[in-house]
C-alpha angles and dihedrals in degrees: 000000000000119000092203110103113256105157130080126239111269130210118256089234117020115228123230115266129220109201114214104193130023103206131133098287091051092051096042101040119002099053098040089051093049093045092050091053095040093243105163115239105201100185148339137222127191127163085235099064094193090059091051091048092051091050091048092050094048096046103032096248109169103210134045114189128210094213143011088250090056091049092051093046093051096041115124117242113273095013125147119242106219103203115195108164134123113288091245090068099052101084090055096039105045096061089058092065118094119272110262093019126151110244137182111193122200112235140288103059094223131319096287143000093277091057091045091053090048090052090048090055091048091051092048094047092049093042093234121177089223135169134171121238100248087151097165086084087065099047109124092242091051094049088049093046091049090053091050093049094045092048091055094246092144099028118235113358111234107154136044122178130179123189128180122181108166145123105257117196096224090174088078087076108050093177089071092069112106098007114132097225122046126140102042095035098046103027119011088045084083090059093044088053091046093051089052089049092058104028107026127228119348123224092228146323137251111199147158123186120186142182124254123225090228090065107047092161095053135077121240115326100173125072140180115188138171118192110209115233097158131261100316103044133052139187124183134181121194121175138170121173100187101072096135098168103102128274101283095095100025114128133198113162149132121213125194118191125193137175092266106028148339143244129213127191127187112212096212099182092072093058110084090354129232094019091046135182128257122294110238130194126189133173128200114204113197134009139253126022093339095055115117131186116229123195117231112213110234128217107202137352140256090255113075106351098063090060088067090061098058093046092046091051091056091049093047092049090049089053093047120012089202089068110097118253100204099190098038116153094261090056092044089056088060090055089048089052091056090047090052090050090051092054091046090050091049092050094047093064134226128300107270117247110248108234136170114267 
């Protein structure tokens, strides 16, 4: 068993959860994570009642509500509202939650930066203890990698690269059809947030996001992005979700490089999603001919275990406001600002090649 930390801090007494939304991510990740940690889910509301009833039956949830108003009225004191709805619904939904409530909001925080800033104002005005579900920060391999970086195991971190080359079944999320922003806003936003988590705030972004012929009804599903950290640091994100050529050459990894070593994590869930492959974490201590890669045994996976971390952070912060809330709405707005910059960069076009007339 690994001695490197991989689990989030948990509340002494878990608070009851009210699930707002009963879609695929709730069924595949939220509920399995909560059940595994014995976090009590008090009730569920979804505008499709049959979907809520099926979730309640499968996970032993006691109450199914006919409306958001009914869910709010019946909510136990001090509960956490676990909001997992399309981003388009957030500006209308969040103000209907009780003032001072504890809220975990599924990413993204709105469809664009303007909506994110509006939601931030709503949360501030209503004094919500609110965070956004950037759960990749809490994946076991990320918690372990953070410990390795912070402990100096690879020296000074100077490079972070993420590459995803997979076949993503976008049809699992029908609400994505027809929206103008897709890959960066709904997927690479995790990587943008992760880069910020490890390297701080970038100076700017170079990006291009493009459509794929396999998905004629969808917006861009391929992205190349460089986050600018000056001359001595680099962070790059490259994704394509239409690699329909078997699994042999699929890729889904994060690589950290430092002055004295490196770390590599395979994000297994993205390969053959939703079944997924194994998560893998390796660390290389030292450089040159003497460098050796060492596997780090993992205890848990991104899906569903990381979803416990974001929910636990909201509960712990509710118990003690001095406890950090890493993905609070203010911080999420910074991630949304980088996402906005990436779309602006993509729309502005490339630098023209200087050629002789």
